[in-house]
């Protein structure tokens, strides 16, 4: 078993500060540390804070130009710098053995799997099938054309750098790279418009080689439970222990109210939100209803498909908001992005489940939907432990509610009144097991029928009937 040291704390709780505070002593003791960050924005922030703390560092990332990988490899090999700041993308490209002798710190969970899916029209599909054989729904490079495929990919990369001209499309180039890496690539049957989907499950296995090569590795994160990172680390023989960079626990003292958008038992989805209701999309109706309740300038997080980036009276923020620390003035957050697996993703999840004998769907939802929602709401004043203002989070559905309450907001109040304004028909007479248990619990506490309906979305007649049964029992 190999060890990954984990620093778990809420966003803004001081994980990076704990690292920076310990750096001088660690560097004086002769340790060499490389810090890998998910975004350039976060890289700039850490570099600035290291400078303020008087820590000498060197930044190596994509802004160094074409030679970023060679520069990083040279720095790791020569060990002239004791503290290097780079991106997660950069370290995946260097020779893994060069991490020997280095302490690796990864800020935020790295991406360990992807589910590429390309719908190819006949012309581009013909280009791919010219170099491949199709057998039982899978693609294989023709033996006598492997060198030609490598040349095609090489030319495409040179084209991206502006040093050559390639006629190979981006999708086809990635498909060829996957095949050359001996990753299973699947091809679906033609659709009515002759488009065929080519898909794969791309595991970033180099992470496990990198973690094994470093003399010590740490991951700083808000949570790893049920994430893709946790599942893949486990199947690759790693276990976890508490990192020395874990900050002292500071409970969240803010008074938080969570307003789900859709009623309990329903799942927020792209299809649901883009469905027309009269001359508007459902997501427009939802946002309008939310904005009628807000009392400040709220933060708004949404997918690109929602096309809400030009919404007035909000501060629009991209879904990937890690490292953004300049919104602590906000007391309200609206989270309207999805993260359910597509049909292609579901096929990939089944593939992984068959390969490893584990269920990967929960990990997918946690990584693509739940944890990003946590990251979003914690851009607000909740990061300030002296905050005295009430906070309102408008979130997608009961899954996000449960995740927030199970991580850092166990005392949050849940208000279902907003969900009742969303024009989605729900049979309040039929309950799933979880909702039924919640209604029974509230009844046992003597909660009013009105309050139970508000918190659960269950119809009043159903609650009244359950109260009578409870009393009779």
CSV table of C-alpha atoms in Angstrom, one decimal:
chain,number,residue,atom,x,y,z
A,1,UNK,CA,0.0,0.0,0.0
A,2,UNK,CA,1.2,3.5,-0.9
A,3,UNK,CA,0.3,6.6,1.0
A,4,UNK,CA,-1.3,9.9,-0.1
A,5,UNK,CA,-1.4,12.5,2.7
A,6,UNK,CA,-4.7,14.3,2.6
A,7,UNK,CA,-5.5,17.8,3.9
A,8,UNK,CA,-9.3,18.1,4.1
A,9,UNK,CA,-10.9,21.4,5.1
A,10,UNK,CA,-13.6,23.8,3.7
A,11,UNK,CA,-12.5,26.1,0.8
A,12,UNK,CA,-11.0,29.2,2.4
A,13,UNK,CA,-10.2,27.4,5.7
A,14,UNK,CA,-6.5,27.9,5.2
A,15,UNK,CA,-5.1,24.7,3.6
A,16,UNK,CA,-2.7,26.7,1.4
A,17,UNK,CA,-1.9,29.0,4.3
A,18,UNK,CA,-0.9,26.0,6.4
A,19,UNK,CA,1.4,24.9,3.6
A,20,UNK,CA,3.0,28.3,3.2
A,21,UNK,CA,3.5,28.7,7.0
A,22,UNK,CA,5.5,25.4,7.1
A,23,UNK,CA,7.5,25.9,4.0
A,24,UNK,CA,10.4,27.9,5.5
A,25,UNK,CA,11.2,25.2,8.1
A,26,UNK,CA,10.8,22.4,5.5
A,27,UNK,CA,13.0,24.2,3.0
A,28,UNK,CA,15.6,24.9,5.7
A,29,UNK,CA,15.6,21.2,6.5
A,30,UNK,CA,16.6,20.5,2.9
A,31,UNK,CA,13.3,19.4,1.4
A,32,UNK,CA,12.4,20.2,-2.1
A,33,UNK,CA,8.8,20.9,-2.8
A,34,UNK,CA,6.7,21.1,-6.0
A,35,UNK,CA,3.2,22.5,-5.8
A,36,UNK,CA,0.8,21.6,-8.6
A,37,UNK,CA,-2.3,23.8,-9.0
A,38,UNK,CA,-5.4,23.3,-11.2
A,39,UNK,CA,-5.5,26.8,-12.8
A,40,UNK,CA,-3.2,29.7,-13.7
A,41,UNK,CA,-5.4,32.0,-11.6
A,42,UNK,CA,-4.7,30.0,-8.6
A,43,UNK,CA,-1.0,29.7,-9.5
A,44,UNK,CA,-0.8,33.5,-9.6
A,45,UNK,CA,-2.5,33.8,-6.2
A,46,UNK,CA,-0.2,31.3,-4.5
A,47,UNK,CA,2.9,33.0,-6.0
A,48,UNK,CA,1.8,36.3,-4.7
A,49,UNK,CA,1.2,34.9,-1.2
A,50,UNK,CA,4.5,33.1,-1.2
A,51,UNK,CA,6.2,36.3,-2.1
A,52,UNK,CA,4.4,38.1,0.8
A,53,UNK,CA,5.5,35.3,3.1
A,54,UNK,CA,9.1,35.7,2.1
A,55,UNK,CA,9.3,32.3,0.5
A,56,UNK,CA,11.6,32.0,-2.6
A,57,UNK,CA,9.9,30.2,-5.4
A,58,UNK,CA,10.0,29.5,-9.1
A,59,UNK,CA,7.0,29.4,-11.4
A,60,UNK,CA,7.0,27.1,-14.4
A,61,UNK,CA,3.8,26.8,-16.4
A,62,UNK,CA,2.3,27.1,-19.9
A,63,UNK,CA,3.2,30.7,-20.0
A,64,UNK,CA,6.8,29.7,-20.4
A,65,UNK,CA,6.1,28.8,-24.0
A,66,UNK,CA,6.8,25.6,-25.9
A,67,UNK,CA,9.6,24.5,-23.6
A,68,UNK,CA,7.5,24.2,-20.5
A,69,UNK,CA,7.9,20.5,-20.1
A,70,UNK,CA,11.6,20.6,-20.9
A,71,UNK,CA,12.1,23.5,-18.5
A,72,UNK,CA,10.2,21.6,-15.7
A,73,UNK,CA,12.1,18.4,-16.3
A,74,UNK,CA,15.4,20.3,-16.2
A,75,UNK,CA,14.4,22.0,-12.9
A,76,UNK,CA,13.4,18.7,-11.3
A,77,UNK,CA,16.6,17.0,-12.5
A,78,UNK,CA,19.0,19.7,-11.4
A,79,UNK,CA,17.3,20.6,-8.1
A,80,UNK,CA,18.6,24.2,-8.2
A,81,UNK,CA,15.2,25.5,-6.9
A,82,UNK,CA,13.8,24.2,-3.7
A,83,UNK,CA,10.2,25.4,-4.2
A,84,UNK,CA,8.5,25.1,-7.6
A,85,UNK,CA,5.0,26.2,-8.5
A,86,UNK,CA,3.4,24.7,-11.6
A,87,UNK,CA,0.1,23.4,-13.0
A,88,UNK,CA,-1.4,20.0,-12.7
A,89,UNK,CA,-1.4,19.8,-16.5
A,90,UNK,CA,2.3,20.4,-16.6
A,91,UNK,CA,3.5,17.8,-14.2
A,92,UNK,CA,1.5,15.0,-16.0
A,93,UNK,CA,3.7,15.6,-19.1
A,94,UNK,CA,7.1,15.2,-17.5
A,95,UNK,CA,9.1,12.0,-16.9
A,96,UNK,CA,7.6,10.5,-13.7
A,97,UNK,CA,11.0,9.3,-12.3
A,98,UNK,CA,12.1,12.9,-12.0
A,99,UNK,CA,9.8,13.4,-9.0
A,100,UNK,CA,12.2,11.2,-7.0
A,101,UNK,CA,13.6,13.3,-4.2
A,102,UNK,CA,10.7,15.8,-4.3
A,103,UNK,CA,7.8,16.4,-2.0
A,104,UNK,CA,4.7,16.7,-4.2
A,105,UNK,CA,1.8,18.9,-3.1
A,106,UNK,CA,-1.4,18.9,-5.3
A,107,UNK,CA,-3.8,21.6,-4.6
A,108,UNK,CA,-7.4,20.5,-5.3
A,109,UNK,CA,-8.3,17.0,-6.6
A,110,UNK,CA,-6.7,16.3,-9.9
A,111,UNK,CA,-8.8,14.9,-12.8
A,112,UNK,CA,-8.2,11.2,-13.0
A,113,UNK,CA,-10.7,10.1,-15.7
A,114,UNK,CA,-12.5,11.6,-18.6
A,115,UNK,CA,-15.2,10.3,-21.0
A,116,UNK,CA,-14.5,11.8,-24.4
A,117,UNK,CA,-17.3,11.4,-26.9
A,118,UNK,CA,-17.2,12.7,-30.5
A,119,UNK,CA,-20.1,12.7,-32.9
A,120,UNK,CA,-18.4,12.5,-36.3
A,121,UNK,CA,-20.1,13.5,-39.6
A,122,UNK,CA,-19.5,11.2,-42.6
A,123,UNK,CA,-16.5,13.2,-44.0
A,124,UNK,CA,-14.5,13.2,-40.8
A,125,UNK,CA,-15.6,9.7,-39.9
A,126,UNK,CA,-14.3,8.5,-43.3
A,127,UNK,CA,-10.9,9.9,-42.4
A,128,UNK,CA,-10.8,8.0,-39.1
A,129,UNK,CA,-12.1,4.7,-40.6
A,130,UNK,CA,-9.4,4.9,-43.4
A,131,UNK,CA,-6.8,4.2,-40.7
A,132,UNK,CA,-8.8,1.8,-38.5
A,133,UNK,CA,-10.7,-1.5,-38.4
A,134,UNK,CA,-14.1,-1.7,-36.8
A,135,UNK,CA,-14.8,-4.9,-34.9
A,136,UNK,CA,-17.6,-5.6,-32.5
A,137,UNK,CA,-18.3,-2.0,-31.9
A,138,UNK,CA,-14.6,-1.1,-31.2
A,139,UNK,CA,-11.9,0.6,-33.3
A,140,UNK,CA,-8.3,-0.7,-33.9
A,141,UNK,CA,-5.5,0.9,-35.8
A,142,UNK,CA,-4.7,-1.1,-38.9
A,143,UNK,CA,-1.3,-2.8,-38.3
A,144,UNK,CA,0.3,-1.5,-41.5
A,145,UNK,CA,-0.9,2.1,-40.8
A,146,UNK,CA,0.4,2.7,-37.2
A,147,UNK,CA,3.3,4.7,-38.4
A,148,UNK,CA,1.1,6.8,-40.6
A,149,UNK,CA,-1.3,7.5,-37.7
A,150,UNK,CA,1.7,8.5,-35.5
A,151,UNK,CA,2.7,10.9,-38.2
A,152,UNK,CA,-0.8,12.3,-38.5
A,153,UNK,CA,-0.9,13.0,-34.8
A,154,UNK,CA,2.6,14.5,-34.8
A,155,UNK,CA,1.6,16.8,-37.6
A,156,UNK,CA,-1.6,17.8,-35.8
A,157,UNK,CA,0.4,18.8,-32.7
A,158,UNK,CA,2.8,20.8,-34.8
A,159,UNK,CA,-0.2,22.5,-36.4
A,160,UNK,CA,-1.5,23.5,-32.9
A,161,UNK,CA,1.9,25.1,-32.3
A,162,UNK,CA,1.8,26.9,-35.7
A,163,UNK,CA,4.8,25.1,-37.1
A,164,UNK,CA,3.0,22.8,-39.6
A,165,UNK,CA,-0.3,22.5,-41.4
A,166,UNK,CA,-2.5,19.5,-40.7
A,167,UNK,CA,-5.7,18.4,-42.4
A,168,UNK,CA,-6.6,16.2,-39.4
A,169,UNK,CA,-9.4,17.5,-37.2
A,170,UNK,CA,-9.1,17.9,-33.5
A,171,UNK,CA,-11.6,15.1,-32.7
A,172,UNK,CA,-9.9,12.7,-35.0
A,173,UNK,CA,-6.5,13.6,-33.6
A,174,UNK,CA,-7.6,12.8,-30.1
A,175,UNK,CA,-9.2,9.6,-31.2
A,176,UNK,CA,-5.9,8.5,-32.8
A,177,UNK,CA,-4.0,9.5,-29.6
A,178,UNK,CA,-6.3,7.3,-27.5
A,179,UNK,CA,-5.8,4.4,-29.9
A,180,UNK,CA,-2.0,4.8,-29.9
A,181,UNK,CA,-2.1,4.8,-26.1
A,182,UNK,CA,-3.9,1.4,-26.3
A,183,UNK,CA,-7.1,2.8,-24.8
A,184,UNK,CA,-10.3,1.0,-25.8
A,185,UNK,CA,-12.2,3.2,-28.3
A,186,UNK,CA,-15.8,2.3,-29.1
A,187,UNK,CA,-17.9,3.3,-32.1
A,188,UNK,CA,-21.7,3.4,-31.9
A,189,UNK,CA,-24.2,2.7,-34.7
A,190,UNK,CA,-25.1,5.4,-37.2
A,191,UNK,CA,-27.8,7.9,-36.2
A,192,UNK,CA,-30.5,9.0,-38.7
A,193,UNK,CA,-28.3,11.9,-39.9
A,194,UNK,CA,-25.4,9.5,-40.5
A,195,UNK,CA,-23.4,10.8,-37.5
A,196,UNK,CA,-21.6,8.2,-35.5
A,197,UNK,CA,-20.4,8.6,-32.0
A,198,UNK,CA,-16.9,7.5,-31.1
A,199,UNK,CA,-16.2,7.4,-27.4
A,200,UNK,CA,-13.7,6.1,-24.8
A,201,UNK,CA,-12.9,6.1,-21.1
A,202,UNK,CA,-9.6,7.9,-20.7
A,203,UNK,CA,-7.9,7.1,-17.3
A,204,UNK,CA,-5.1,9.4,-16.4
A,205,UNK,CA,-3.0,6.7,-14.8
A,206,UNK,CA,0.2,8.8,-14.8
A,207,UNK,CA,-1.0,10.3,-11.6
A,208,UNK,CA,-0.5,7.1,-9.7
A,209,UNK,CA,3.0,6.7,-11.2
A,210,UNK,CA,3.8,10.3,-10.2
A,211,UNK,CA,2.5,9.8,-6.6
A,212,UNK,CA,4.6,6.6,-6.4
A,213,UNK,CA,7.7,8.4,-7.6
A,214,UNK,CA,7.7,11.3,-5.2
A,215,UNK,CA,9.3,10.8,-1.8
A,216,UNK,CA,6.1,12.2,-0.2
A,217,UNK,CA,2.8,13.4,-1.6
A,218,UNK,CA,0.0,15.6,-0.3
A,219,UNK,CA,-3.4,16.5,-1.7
A,220,UNK,CA,-5.3,19.6,-0.4
A,221,UNK,CA,-9.0,19.3,-1.0
A,222,UNK,CA,-12.4,20.2,0.4
A,223,UNK,CA,-13.5,16.5,0.4
A,224,UNK,CA,-12.4,13.3,-1.3
A,225,UNK,CA,-15.2,11.0,0.0
A,226,UNK,CA,-17.0,9.1,-2.9
A,227,UNK,CA,-15.0,11.1,-5.5
A,228,UNK,CA,-13.4,9.7,-8.6
A,229,UNK,CA,-10.0,10.5,-7.1
A,230,UNK,CA,-10.8,8.4,-4.0
A,231,UNK,CA,-12.1,5.4,-6.0
A,232,UNK,CA,-9.2,5.3,-8.5
A,233,UNK,CA,-6.6,5.9,-5.8
A,234,UNK,CA,-8.0,2.9,-3.9
A,235,UNK,CA,-8.0,0.5,-6.9
A,236,UNK,CA,-4.4,1.5,-7.7
A,237,UNK,CA,-3.3,0.5,-4.2
A,238,UNK,CA,-3.1,3.8,-2.3
A,239,UNK,CA,-4.4,4.6,1.2
A,240,UNK,CA,-4.9,7.9,2.9
A,241,UNK,CA,-3.6,9.6,6.0
A,242,UNK,CA,-3.9,13.1,7.5
A,243,UNK,CA,-1.5,15.6,6.0
A,244,UNK,CA,0.6,17.9,8.1
A,245,UNK,CA,-0.8,20.7,6.0
A,246,UNK,CA,-4.3,20.2,7.4
A,247,UNK,CA,-5.3,23.5,9.1
A,248,UNK,CA,-6.9,23.6,12.5
A,249,UNK,CA,-10.6,23.1,12.4
A,250,UNK,CA,-12.8,26.2,12.4
A,251,UNK,CA,-16.5,25.5,12.4
A,252,UNK,CA,-18.7,27.5,10.0
A,253,UNK,CA,-20.6,29.9,12.2
A,254,UNK,CA,-22.7,31.6,9.5
A,255,UNK,CA,-26.5,31.1,9.5
A,256,UNK,CA,-27.2,29.3,6.2
A,257,UNK,CA,-30.5,28.7,4.5
A,258,UNK,CA,-30.6,26.4,1.5
A,259,UNK,CA,-33.3,26.8,-1.1
A,260,UNK,CA,-33.5,23.8,-3.6
A,261,UNK,CA,-34.8,24.7,-7.0
A,262,UNK,CA,-36.8,21.5,-7.7
A,263,UNK,CA,-38.9,19.5,-5.3
A,264,UNK,CA,-37.6,16.6,-3.3
A,265,UNK,CA,-37.2,13.4,-5.3
A,266,UNK,CA,-36.7,15.2,-8.6
A,267,UNK,CA,-33.2,15.7,-10.2
A,268,UNK,CA,-32.0,18.9,-11.7
A,269,UNK,CA,-31.0,18.3,-15.3
A,270,UNK,CA,-30.2,20.1,-18.6
A,271,UNK,CA,-33.2,18.6,-20.3
A,272,UNK,CA,-35.5,19.7,-17.5
A,273,UNK,CA,-34.2,23.2,-17.3
A,274,UNK,CA,-34.2,23.9,-21.1
A,275,UNK,CA,-37.7,22.6,-21.5
A,276,UNK,CA,-40.1,25.3,-22.8
A,277,UNK,CA,-42.9,26.6,-20.6
A,278,UNK,CA,-44.9,29.0,-22.8
A,279,UNK,CA,-42.4,31.4,-24.4
A,280,UNK,CA,-39.7,30.8,-21.8
A,281,UNK,CA,-37.3,28.1,-20.8
A,282,UNK,CA,-37.8,26.6,-17.3
A,283,UNK,CA,-34.4,27.8,-16.2
A,284,UNK,CA,-35.4,31.4,-17.0
A,285,UNK,CA,-38.5,31.0,-14.9
A,286,UNK,CA,-36.5,29.5,-12.1
A,287,UNK,CA,-33.9,32.3,-12.1
A,288,UNK,CA,-36.7,34.9,-12.2
A,289,UNK,CA,-38.3,33.4,-9.2
A,290,UNK,CA,-35.0,33.3,-7.3
A,291,UNK,CA,-34.2,36.9,-8.1
A,292,UNK,CA,-37.5,38.0,-6.8
A,293,UNK,CA,-36.3,36.6,-3.4
A,294,UNK,CA,-32.8,37.8,-3.3
A,295,UNK,CA,-31.9,40.9,-1.2
A,296,UNK,CA,-28.4,41.6,-2.5
A,297,UNK,CA,-26.2,41.1,-5.6
A,298,UNK,CA,-26.0,37.3,-5.8
A,299,UNK,CA,-23.3,35.2,-7.4
A,300,UNK,CA,-24.6,33.1,-10.3
A,301,UNK,CA,-23.0,29.8,-11.4
A,302,UNK,CA,-24.3,28.1,-14.5
A,303,UNK,CA,-23.3,25.8,-17.4
A,304,UNK,CA,-22.6,27.4,-20.8
A,305,UNK,CA,-25.7,25.7,-22.2
A,306,UNK,CA,-27.9,27.9,-19.9
A,307,UNK,CA,-26.7,31.0,-21.7
A,308,UNK,CA,-27.0,33.1,-18.6
A,309,UNK,CA,-23.7,34.9,-18.7
A,310,UNK,CA,-25.3,38.2,-19.6
A,311,UNK,CA,-27.9,38.1,-16.8
A,312,UNK,CA,-28.5,41.5,-15.1
A,313,UNK,CA,-28.4,42.1,-11.4
A,314,UNK,CA,-26.0,39.1,-10.7
A,315,UNK,CA,-22.3,38.4,-10.6
A,316,UNK,CA,-21.8,35.7,-13.1
A,317,UNK,CA,-19.0,33.2,-12.4
A,318,UNK,CA,-17.9,30.2,-14.4
A,319,UNK,CA,-18.6,26.7,-13.1
A,320,UNK,CA,-14.9,26.0,-12.3
A,321,UNK,CA,-14.4,28.7,-9.6
A,322,UNK,CA,-11.6,27.1,-7.7
A,323,UNK,CA,-9.1,29.7,-6.5
A,324,UNK,CA,-11.5,32.6,-6.8
A,325,UNK,CA,-11.3,34.4,-3.5
A,326,UNK,CA,-12.6,37.9,-4.3
A,327,UNK,CA,-16.3,37.3,-3.8
A,328,UNK,CA,-16.4,37.1,0.0
A,329,UNK,CA,-18.7,40.1,0.1
A,330,UNK,CA,-21.5,38.0,-1.4
A,331,UNK,CA,-24.2,36.6,1.0
A,332,UNK,CA,-26.2,34.9,-1.7
A,333,UNK,CA,-25.3,32.3,-4.3
A,334,UNK,CA,-27.4,30.8,-7.1
A,335,UNK,CA,-26.1,27.5,-8.4
A,336,UNK,CA,-27.8,26.3,-11.7
A,337,UNK,CA,-25.3,24.0,-13.3
A,338,UNK,CA,-25.9,20.3,-14.0
A,339,UNK,CA,-23.6,17.3,-13.8
A,340,UNK,CA,-25.6,14.1,-14.6
A,341,UNK,CA,-23.9,11.5,-16.8
A,342,UNK,CA,-24.9,11.6,-20.4
A,343,UNK,CA,-25.8,8.4,-22.2
A,344,UNK,CA,-22.2,8.2,-23.4
A,345,UNK,CA,-20.9,8.8,-19.9
A,346,UNK,CA,-23.2,6.1,-18.6
A,347,UNK,CA,-21.7,3.6,-21.0
A,348,UNK,CA,-18.2,4.6,-19.8
A,349,UNK,CA,-19.3,4.2,-16.2
A,350,UNK,CA,-20.6,0.6,-17.0
A,351,UNK,CA,-17.2,-0.1,-18.6
A,352,UNK,CA,-15.3,1.0,-15.5
A,353,UNK,CA,-17.7,-1.0,-13.2
A,354,UNK,CA,-17.0,-4.1,-15.3
A,355,UNK,CA,-13.3,-3.5,-15.3
A,356,UNK,CA,-12.8,-2.9,-11.6
A,357,UNK,CA,-15.9,-4.4,-10.0
A,358,UNK,CA,-16.9,-1.1,-8.4
A,359,UNK,CA,-19.8,1.3,-8.9
A,360,UNK,CA,-18.5,4.5,-10.5
A,361,UNK,CA,-21.7,6.4,-10.9
A,362,UNK,CA,-21.8,7.9,-7.4
A,363,UNK,CA,-18.1,9.0,-7.9
A,364,UNK,CA,-19.1,10.6,-11.2
A,365,UNK,CA,-22.0,12.6,-9.6
A,366,UNK,CA,-19.8,13.6,-6.7
A,367,UNK,CA,-17.0,14.8,-8.8
A,368,UNK,CA,-18.9,16.5,-11.7
A,369,UNK,CA,-21.9,17.8,-9.7
A,370,UNK,CA,-21.8,17.8,-5.9
A,371,UNK,CA,-18.3,18.9,-5.2
A,372,UNK,CA,-18.4,21.8,-7.7
A,373,UNK,CA,-21.6,22.9,-6.1
A,374,UNK,CA,-19.8,23.0,-2.7
A,375,UNK,CA,-17.0,25.0,-4.3
A,376,UNK,CA,-19.5,27.5,-5.7
A,377,UNK,CA,-21.4,28.3,-2.5
A,378,UNK,CA,-18.1,28.6,-0.6
A,379,UNK,CA,-17.0,31.5,-2.7
A,380,UNK,CA,-19.3,33.6,-0.6
A,381,UNK,CA,-18.9,35.3,2.9
A,382,UNK,CA,-19.0,31.9,4.4
A,383,UNK,CA,-15.2,31.9,3.9
A,384,UNK,CA,-15.0,34.7,6.5
A,385,UNK,CA,-15.2,33.2,10.0
A,386,UNK,CA,-16.2,36.5,11.5
A,387,UNK,CA,-19.2,36.8,9.1
A,388,UNK,CA,-22.4,37.7,10.9
A,389,UNK,CA,-24.7,38.0,7.9
A,390,UNK,CA,-27.2,35.3,7.0
A,391,UNK,CA,-26.3,33.4,3.9
A,392,UNK,CA,-28.8,32.1,1.3
A,393,UNK,CA,-27.8,29.3,-1.2
A,394,UNK,CA,-30.2,28.6,-4.1
A,395,UNK,CA,-29.1,25.1,-5.3
A,396,UNK,CA,-30.2,22.5,-7.8
A,397,UNK,CA,-31.9,19.6,-5.9
A,398,UNK,CA,-32.0,17.3,-2.9
A,399,UNK,CA,-28.7,15.7,-3.8
A,400,UNK,CA,-26.9,19.0,-3.4
A,401,UNK,CA,-28.8,19.7,-0.2
A,402,UNK,CA,-27.7,16.4,1.3
A,403,UNK,CA,-24.1,16.8,0.2
A,404,UNK,CA,-23.8,20.3,1.7
A,405,UNK,CA,-25.3,19.2,5.0
A,406,UNK,CA,-23.1,16.1,5.1
A,407,UNK,CA,-19.9,18.1,4.6
A,408,UNK,CA,-19.8,21.6,6.1
A,409,UNK,CA,-23.3,22.8,6.6
A,410,UNK,CA,-25.0,20.2,9.0
A,411,UNK,CA,-27.0,23.0,10.7
A,412,UNK,CA,-28.3,24.7,7.6
A,413,UNK,CA,-32.0,25.2,7.3
A,414,UNK,CA,-33.6,23.8,4.2
A,415,UNK,CA,-36.5,25.8,2.7
A,416,UNK,CA,-38.5,24.0,0.0
A,417,UNK,CA,-40.8,27.0,-0.7
A,418,UNK,CA,-38.9,28.0,-3.9
A,419,UNK,CA,-39.3,24.5,-5.4
A,420,UNK,CA,-43.1,24.8,-5.1
A,421,UNK,CA,-43.0,27.8,-7.5
A,422,UNK,CA,-41.3,25.8,-10.3
A,423,UNK,CA,-43.9,24.6,-12.8
A,424,UNK,CA,-43.0,20.9,-12.7
A,425,UNK,CA,-45.8,18.5,-11.9
A,426,UNK,CA,-45.0,16.3,-8.9
A,427,UNK,CA,-47.4,13.9,-7.3
A,428,UNK,CA,-47.1,14.9,-3.7
A,429,UNK,CA,-49.1,11.8,-2.7
A,430,UNK,CA,-46.3,9.4,-3.7
A,431,UNK,CA,-43.1,9.5,-1.6
A,432,UNK,CA,-39.8,7.9,-2.0
A,433,UNK,CA,-38.4,6.1,1.1
A,434,UNK,CA,-36.1,8.9,2.1
A,435,UNK,CA,-38.8,11.6,1.9
A,436,UNK,CA,-41.3,9.5,3.8
A,437,UNK,CA,-38.7,9.0,6.6
A,438,UNK,CA,-38.1,12.7,6.7
A,439,UNK,CA,-41.8,13.5,7.0
A,440,UNK,CA,-42.2,10.9,9.8
A,441,UNK,CA,-39.3,12.5,11.6
A,442,UNK,CA,-40.8,16.0,11.4
A,443,UNK,CA,-44.2,14.7,12.5
A,444,UNK,CA,-42.6,13.1,15.6
A,445,UNK,CA,-41.1,16.5,16.4
A,446,UNK,CA,-44.5,18.1,16.4
A,447,UNK,CA,-43.7,20.2,13.3
A,448,UNK,CA,-46.7,21.9,11.7
A,449,UNK,CA,-48.2,20.7,8.5
A,450,UNK,CA,-47.3,23.9,6.8
A,451,UNK,CA,-43.7,23.7,7.8
A,452,UNK,CA,-43.4,20.0,6.7
A,453,UNK,CA,-44.8,20.9,3.3
A,454,UNK,CA,-42.3,23.8,3.1
A,455,UNK,CA,-39.4,21.6,4.0
A,456,UNK,CA,-40.3,18.5,2.0
A,457,UNK,CA,-42.6,19.5,-0.8
A,458,UNK,CA,-45.1,16.8,0.2
A,459,UNK,CA,-48.8,17.7,-0.3
A,460,UNK,CA,-50.8,18.8,2.8
A,461,UNK,CA,-53.4,16.0,2.4
A,462,UNK,CA,-50.6,13.4,2.5
A,463,UNK,CA,-49.0,15.0,5.5
A,464,UNK,CA,-52.4,15.1,7.3
A,465,UNK,CA,-53.0,11.4,6.5
A,466,UNK,CA,-49.6,10.5,7.9
A,467,UNK,CA,-50.2,12.5,11.0
A,468,UNK,CA,-53.4,10.6,11.7
A,469,UNK,CA,-51.5,7.3,11.2
A,470,UNK,CA,-48.8,8.5,13.6
A,471,UNK,CA,-51.3,9.5,16.2
A,472,UNK,CA,-53.2,6.2,15.9
A,473,UNK,CA,-50.0,4.2,16.3
